[in-house]
PDB file of C-alpha atoms in Angstrom:
ATOM      1  CA  MET A 172     107.036 127.844 109.333  1.00  0.00           C
ATOM      2  CA  THR A 173     103.226 127.553 108.781  1.00  0.00           C
ATOM      3  CA  TRP A 174     100.725 126.071 111.212  1.00  0.00           C
ATOM      4  CA  GLU A 175      97.640 124.243 109.559  1.00  0.00           C
ATOM      5  CA  MET A 176      94.692 124.415 112.001  1.00  0.00           C
ATOM      6  CA  ILE A 177      92.295 121.291 112.227  1.00  0.00           C
ATOM      7  CA  HIS A 178      88.857 122.144 111.261  1.00  0.00           C
ATOM      8  CA  LEU A 179      85.658 120.669 110.654  1.00  0.00           C
ATOM      9  CA  LYS A 180      84.547 120.136 106.936  1.00  0.00           C
ATOM     10  CA  PHE A 181      80.804 119.742 107.063  1.00  0.00           C
ATOM     11  CA  SER A 182      80.393 119.329 103.285  1.00  0.00           C
ATOM     12  CA  ALA A 183      82.277 116.146 103.181  1.00  0.00           C
ATOM     13  CA  LEU A 184      79.649 114.311 104.854  1.00  0.00           C
ATOM     14  CA  LYS A 185      77.636 114.994 101.530  1.00  0.00           C
ATOM     15  CA  GLU A 186      80.092 112.975  99.849  1.00  0.00           C
ATOM     16  CA  SER A 187      79.453 109.867 101.462  1.00  0.00           C
ATOM     17  CA  ARG A 188      76.413 107.578 100.590  1.00  0.00           C
ATOM     18  CA  TRP A 189      74.112 106.459 103.070  1.00  0.00           C
ATOM     19  CA  TYR A 190      75.278 102.723 103.012  1.00  0.00           C
ATOM     20  CA  GLU A 191      79.024 103.969 103.214  1.00  0.00           C
ATOM     21  CA  TYR A 192      77.994 104.899 106.826  1.00  0.00           C
ATOM     22  CA  LEU A 193      75.935 101.881 107.359  1.00  0.00           C
ATOM     23  CA  VAL A 194      79.233  99.833 106.537  1.00  0.00           C
ATOM     24  CA  ARG A 195      81.157 101.551 109.028  1.00  0.00           C
ATOM     25  CA  PHE A 196      78.578 101.195 111.689  1.00  0.00           C
ATOM     26  CA  VAL A 197      78.170  97.486 111.020  1.00  0.00           C
ATOM     27  CA  LEU A 198      81.947  96.788 111.136  1.00  0.00           C
ATOM     28  CA  GLY A 199      82.412  98.731 114.374  1.00  0.00           C
ATOM     29  CA  GLY A 200      79.521  96.990 115.937  1.00  0.00           C
ATOM     30  CA  LEU A 201      80.906  93.699 114.755  1.00  0.00           C
ATOM     31  CA  ALA A 202      84.331  94.433 116.104  1.00  0.00           C
ATOM     32  CA  THR A 203      82.726  95.380 119.598  1.00  0.00           C
ATOM     33  CA  CYS A 204      80.883  92.322 119.626  1.00  0.00           C
ATOM     34  CA  LEU A 205      84.073  90.114 118.714  1.00  0.00           C
ATOM     35  CA  ALA A 206      85.859  92.049 121.629  1.00  0.00           C
ATOM     36  CA  GLY A 207      83.269  91.272 124.107  1.00  0.00           C
ATOM     37  CA  LEU A 208      82.982  87.526 122.958  1.00  0.00           C
ATOM     38  CA  VAL A 209      86.745  87.146 122.917  1.00  0.00           C
ATOM     39  CA  ALA A 210      86.651  88.784 126.550  1.00  0.00           C
ATOM     40  CA  ASP A 211      84.204  85.996 127.472  1.00  0.00           C
ATOM     41  CA  PHE A 212      86.325  83.133 126.382  1.00  0.00           C
ATOM     42  CA  GLY A 213      89.737  84.535 126.581  1.00  0.00           C
ATOM     43  CA  GLY A 214      89.551  87.137 129.463  1.00  0.00           C
ATOM     44  CA  PRO A 215      89.630  90.668 129.884  1.00  0.00           C
ATOM     45  CA  SER A 216      93.256  91.116 128.700  1.00  0.00           C
ATOM     46  CA  LEU A 217      92.683  89.263 125.223  1.00  0.00           C
ATOM     47  CA  GLY A 218      89.243  91.037 125.084  1.00  0.00           C
ATOM     48  CA  GLY A 219      90.932  94.550 125.217  1.00  0.00           C
ATOM     49  CA  LEU A 220      93.498  93.526 122.742  1.00  0.00           C
ATOM     50  CA  PHE A 221      90.662  93.280 120.246  1.00  0.00           C
ATOM     51  CA  LEU A 222      89.153  96.733 121.014  1.00  0.00           C
ATOM     52  CA  ALA A 223      92.007  97.945 118.781  1.00  0.00           C
ATOM     53  CA  PHE A 224      91.340  95.810 115.751  1.00  0.00           C
ATOM     54  CA  PRO A 225      91.313  97.765 112.630  1.00  0.00           C
ATOM     55  CA  ALA A 226      87.621  96.995 111.584  1.00  0.00           C
ATOM     56  CA  ILE A 227      86.569 100.447 110.647  1.00  0.00           C
ATOM     57  CA  PHE A 228      90.042 101.079 109.173  1.00  0.00           C
ATOM     58  CA  LEU A 229      89.565  98.807 106.173  1.00  0.00           C
ATOM     59  CA  ALA A 230      86.103 100.001 105.165  1.00  0.00           C
ATOM     60  CA  SER A 231      87.237 103.888 105.459  1.00  0.00           C
ATOM     61  CA  ALA A 232      90.541 103.707 103.962  1.00  0.00           C
ATOM     62  CA  THR A 233      88.699 101.971 100.811  1.00  0.00           C
ATOM     63  CA  LEU A 234      86.102 104.487 100.696  1.00  0.00           C
ATOM     64  CA  ILE A 235      88.371 107.330 101.034  1.00  0.00           C
ATOM     65  CA  GLU A 236      90.692 106.070  98.096  1.00  0.00           C
ATOM     66  CA  ALA A 237      86.973 105.519  96.073  1.00  0.00           C
ATOM     67  CA  HIS A 238      85.956 109.241  96.755  1.00  0.00           C
ATOM     68  CA  GLU A 239      89.304 110.869  95.806  1.00  0.00           C
ATOM     69  CA  ARG A 240      89.481 108.806  92.462  1.00  0.00           C
ATOM     70  CA  ARG A 241      85.704 109.619  91.767  1.00  0.00           C
ATOM     71  CA  ARG A 242      86.592 113.546  92.297  1.00  0.00           C
ATOM     72  CA  LYS A 243      89.363 113.046  90.029  1.00  0.00           C
ATOM     73  CA  ARG A 244      87.532 111.294  87.392  1.00  0.00           C
ATOM     74  CA  GLU A 245      84.732 113.917  87.389  1.00  0.00           C
ATOM     75  CA  ARG A 246      87.405 116.372  86.223  1.00  0.00           C
ATOM     76  CA  GLY A 247      88.678 113.961  83.525  1.00  0.00           C
ATOM     77  CA  LEU A 248      91.790 112.588  85.241  1.00  0.00           C
ATOM     78  CA  HIS A 249      92.678 109.045  86.168  1.00  0.00           C
ATOM     79  CA  GLY A 250      92.373 109.434  89.894  1.00  0.00           C
ATOM     80  CA  ASN A 251      94.187 106.140  91.037  1.00  0.00           C
ATOM     81  CA  ARG A 252      97.520 107.920  92.122  1.00  0.00           C
ATOM     82  CA  ARG A 253      95.571 110.405  94.150  1.00  0.00           C
ATOM     83  CA  GLY A 254      93.203 107.942  95.701  1.00  0.00           C
ATOM     84  CA  ARG A 255      95.916 105.755  96.904  1.00  0.00           C
ATOM     85  CA  GLN A 256      97.814 108.807  98.024  1.00  0.00           C
ATOM     86  CA  ALA A 257      94.697 110.036 100.154  1.00  0.00           C
ATOM     87  CA  ALA A 258      94.262 106.382 101.538  1.00  0.00           C
ATOM     88  CA  ALA A 259      98.007 106.522 102.727  1.00  0.00           C
ATOM     89  CA  LEU A 260      97.573 109.671 104.383  1.00  0.00           C
ATOM     90  CA  ASP A 261      94.821 108.332 106.142  1.00  0.00           C
ATOM     91  CA  ALA A 262      96.915 105.293 107.182  1.00  0.00           C
ATOM     92  CA  ALA A 263      99.704 107.822 108.455  1.00  0.00           C
ATOM     93  CA  GLY A 264      97.142 109.624 110.399  1.00  0.00           C
ATOM     94  CA  ALA A 265      95.689 106.373 112.092  1.00  0.00           C
ATOM     95  CA  THR A 266      99.362 105.670 113.256  1.00  0.00           C
ATOM     96  CA  PHE A 267      99.176 108.974 115.099  1.00  0.00           C
ATOM     97  CA  GLY A 268      95.923 108.269 116.304  1.00  0.00           C
ATOM     98  CA  SER A 269      97.135 104.908 117.652  1.00  0.00           C
ATOM     99  CA  ALA A 270      99.489 106.877 120.013  1.00  0.00           C
ATOM    100  CA  GLY A 271      96.356 108.569 121.487  1.00  0.00           C
ATOM    101  CA  LEU A 272      94.726 105.123 121.858  1.00  0.00           C
ATOM    102  CA  PHE A 273      97.700 103.860 123.764  1.00  0.00           C
ATOM    103  CA  ALA A 274      97.756 106.978 126.183  1.00  0.00           C
ATOM    104  CA  PHE A 275      93.958 106.365 126.715  1.00  0.00           C
ATOM    105  CA  ALA A 276      94.595 102.619 127.640  1.00  0.00           C
ATOM    106  CA  ILE A 277      97.357 103.325 130.014  1.00  0.00           C
ATOM    107  CA  VAL A 278      95.297 105.959 131.844  1.00  0.00           C
ATOM    108  CA  VAL A 279      92.493 103.277 132.195  1.00  0.00           C
ATOM    109  CA  TRP A 280      94.727 100.784 133.278  1.00  0.00           C
ATOM    110  CA  LEU A 281      96.564 103.052 135.971  1.00  0.00           C
ATOM    111  CA  SER A 282      93.250 104.814 137.496  1.00  0.00           C
ATOM    112  CA  ALA A 283      90.512 102.365 137.031  1.00  0.00           C
ATOM    113  CA  THR A 284      90.501 100.863 140.320  1.00  0.00           C
ATOM    114  CA  ALA A 285      91.290 104.262 142.010  1.00  0.00           C
ATOM    115  CA  LEU A 286      89.079 106.633 140.649  1.00  0.00           C
ATOM    116  CA  PRO A 287      85.311 106.856 139.637  1.00  0.00           C
ATOM    117  CA  PHE A 288      84.474 105.522 136.450  1.00  0.00           C
ATOM    118  CA  TRP A 289      83.589 108.988 134.597  1.00  0.00           C
ATOM    119  CA  THR A 290      86.674 110.465 136.237  1.00  0.00           C
ATOM    120  CA  VAL A 291      88.559 107.712 134.641  1.00  0.00           C
ATOM    121  CA  MET A 292      86.726 108.465 131.176  1.00  0.00           C
ATOM    122  CA  LEU A 293      87.375 112.087 131.193  1.00  0.00           C
ATOM    123  CA  LEU A 294      91.222 111.580 132.096  1.00  0.00           C
ATOM    124  CA  ALA A 295      91.832 109.114 129.567  1.00  0.00           C
ATOM    125  CA  LEU A 296      89.905 110.983 126.668  1.00  0.00           C
ATOM    126  CA  THR A 297      92.007 114.064 127.452  1.00  0.00           C
ATOM    127  CA  ALA A 298      95.137 112.063 127.151  1.00  0.00           C
ATOM    128  CA  TRP A 299      94.007 110.616 123.916  1.00  0.00           C
ATOM    129  CA  PHE A 300      93.134 114.092 122.552  1.00  0.00           C
ATOM    130  CA  VAL A 301      96.589 115.511 123.791  1.00  0.00           C
ATOM    131  CA  ILE A 302      98.594 112.807 122.877  1.00  0.00           C
ATOM    132  CA  ALA A 303      97.193 112.103 119.288  1.00  0.00           C
ATOM    133  CA  THR A 304      97.224 115.743 118.644  1.00  0.00           C
ATOM    134  CA  ALA A 305     100.834 116.144 119.665  1.00  0.00           C
ATOM    135  CA  ALA A 306     101.721 113.065 117.653  1.00  0.00           C
ATOM    136  CA  TRP A 307     100.001 114.452 114.821  1.00  0.00           C
ATOM    137  CA  ARG A 308     101.848 118.010 115.032  1.00  0.00           C
ATOM    138  CA  ILE A 309     105.230 116.230 115.242  1.00  0.00           C
ATOM    139  CA  GLY A 310     104.454 113.931 112.367  1.00  0.00           C
ATOM    140  CA  TYR A 311     103.412 116.954 110.374  1.00  0.00           C
ATOM    141  CA  PHE A 312     106.715 118.587 110.842  1.00  0.00           C
ATOM    142  CA  VAL A 313     108.963 115.650 110.406  1.00  0.00           C
TER     143      VAL A 313
ATOM    144  CA  MET B 253      94.263  97.629 124.747  1.00  0.00           C
ATOM    145  CA  ALA B 254      97.376  99.102 125.146  1.00  0.00           C
ATOM    146  CA  VAL B 255      99.166  96.259 123.324  1.00  0.00           C
ATOM    147  CA  GLY B 256      96.423  96.542 120.580  1.00  0.00           C
ATOM    148  CA  ALA B 257      97.218 100.047 120.053  1.00  0.00           C
ATOM    149  CA  LEU B 258     100.804  99.310 119.470  1.00  0.00           C
ATOM    150  CA  ALA B 259      99.750  96.439 117.261  1.00  0.00           C
ATOM    151  CA  PHE B 260      97.397  99.107 115.528  1.00  0.00           C
ATOM    152  CA  ALA B 261     100.525 101.447 115.064  1.00  0.00           C
ATOM    153  CA  PHE B 262     102.447  98.828 113.441  1.00  0.00           C
ATOM    154  CA  PHE B 263      99.238  97.837 111.116  1.00  0.00           C
ATOM    155  CA  SER B 264      98.583 101.401 110.032  1.00  0.00           C
ATOM    156  CA  PHE B 265     102.281 102.266 109.518  1.00  0.00           C
ATOM    157  CA  SER B 266     102.665  98.916 107.388  1.00  0.00           C
ATOM    158  CA  VAL B 267      99.796  99.990 105.227  1.00  0.00           C
ATOM    159  CA  CYS B 268     101.107 103.406 104.409  1.00  0.00           C
ATOM    160  CA  GLN B 269     104.175 101.844 103.172  1.00  0.00           C
ATOM    161  CA  LEU B 270     102.456  99.116 101.201  1.00  0.00           C
ATOM    162  CA  ILE B 271     100.244 101.511  99.265  1.00  0.00           C
ATOM    163  CA  MET B 272     103.238 103.993  98.865  1.00  0.00           C
ATOM    164  CA  ARG B 273     105.859 101.663  97.928  1.00  0.00           C
ATOM    165  CA  LEU B 274     104.164  98.883  96.502  1.00  0.00           C
ATOM    166  CA  ASN B 275     101.433 100.613  94.668  1.00  0.00           C
ATOM    167  CA  LEU B 276      98.653  98.236  96.432  1.00  0.00           C
ATOM    168  CA  SER B 277      95.357  99.457  96.566  1.00  0.00           C
ATOM    169  CA  ALA B 278      93.912 100.229 100.041  1.00  0.00           C
ATOM    170  CA  PHE B 279      91.676  96.987 100.221  1.00  0.00           C
ATOM    171  CA  ALA B 280      94.755  95.053  99.469  1.00  0.00           C
ATOM    172  CA  ALA B 281      97.132  96.930 101.805  1.00  0.00           C
ATOM    173  CA  SER B 282      94.626  96.853 104.684  1.00  0.00           C
ATOM    174  CA  THR B 283      94.067  93.198 104.238  1.00  0.00           C
ATOM    175  CA  ALA B 284      97.497  92.252 103.983  1.00  0.00           C
ATOM    176  CA  GLY B 285      98.020  94.754 107.269  1.00  0.00           C
ATOM    177  CA  LEU B 286      95.620  92.669 109.180  1.00  0.00           C
ATOM    178  CA  LEU B 287      98.192  89.933 109.160  1.00  0.00           C
ATOM    179  CA  VAL B 288     100.664  92.434 110.438  1.00  0.00           C
ATOM    180  CA  TRP B 289      98.241  93.474 113.254  1.00  0.00           C
ATOM    181  CA  PHE B 290      97.612  89.702 114.142  1.00  0.00           C
ATOM    182  CA  ALA B 291     101.295  88.997 114.369  1.00  0.00           C
ATOM    183  CA  ALA B 292     102.341  92.169 116.441  1.00  0.00           C
ATOM    184  CA  ALA B 293      99.040  91.776 118.722  1.00  0.00           C
ATOM    185  CA  LEU B 294      99.412  88.166 119.603  1.00  0.00           C
ATOM    186  CA  GLY B 295     103.200  88.486 119.540  1.00  0.00           C
ATOM    187  CA  LEU B 296     103.099  91.523 122.001  1.00  0.00           C
ATOM    188  CA  GLU B 297     100.617  90.013 124.059  1.00  0.00           C
ATOM    189  CA  GLN B 298     102.576  86.920 124.646  1.00  0.00           C
ATOM    190  CA  VAL B 299     105.808  88.691 125.387  1.00  0.00           C
ATOM    191  CA  LEU B 300     104.206  91.760 127.419  1.00  0.00           C
ATOM    192  CA  ILE B 301     101.320  90.219 129.253  1.00  0.00           C
ATOM    193  CA  ARG B 302     101.711  86.487 129.695  1.00  0.00           C
TER     194      ARG B 302
END
């Protein structure tokens, strides 16, 4: 059994163009505004629902597919299959990440009225990290 | 948000399956997956919260 370490790859930042980051920031901002508007009109419960709206995912998965295809085409290959595989892996990772998001929400739900704000955030972020990493580890070996 | 996270899990799993099994592009699969997210989010919200 081999363990693959999670590591940062800063060179990947150079592969994206500035407007690709802009698209992600704008979509993320729009999703946050949408959640706020929905909360104003439909209540905090419905607003919280839209905090998990997959706005950035659509742009990210499309860009990942395009990057992988471009990389393969630079080597004279077609790249369509590789691009789709990379996007599918991104989606699989997002499934594991959603387990962490679920844990984050549960911790905030249970402790928001009993503990100070920053304590709640620290606990929730810790829960997110532990559960998301554990889900990824389990998914990696299944 | 917890219900939204469950809906997101349905969404991302279905996007993964649509890409791998039906060979859809990432954009087409994600767009189709949004329907899954809306259905799961609003359905689970009705069942679990209201």
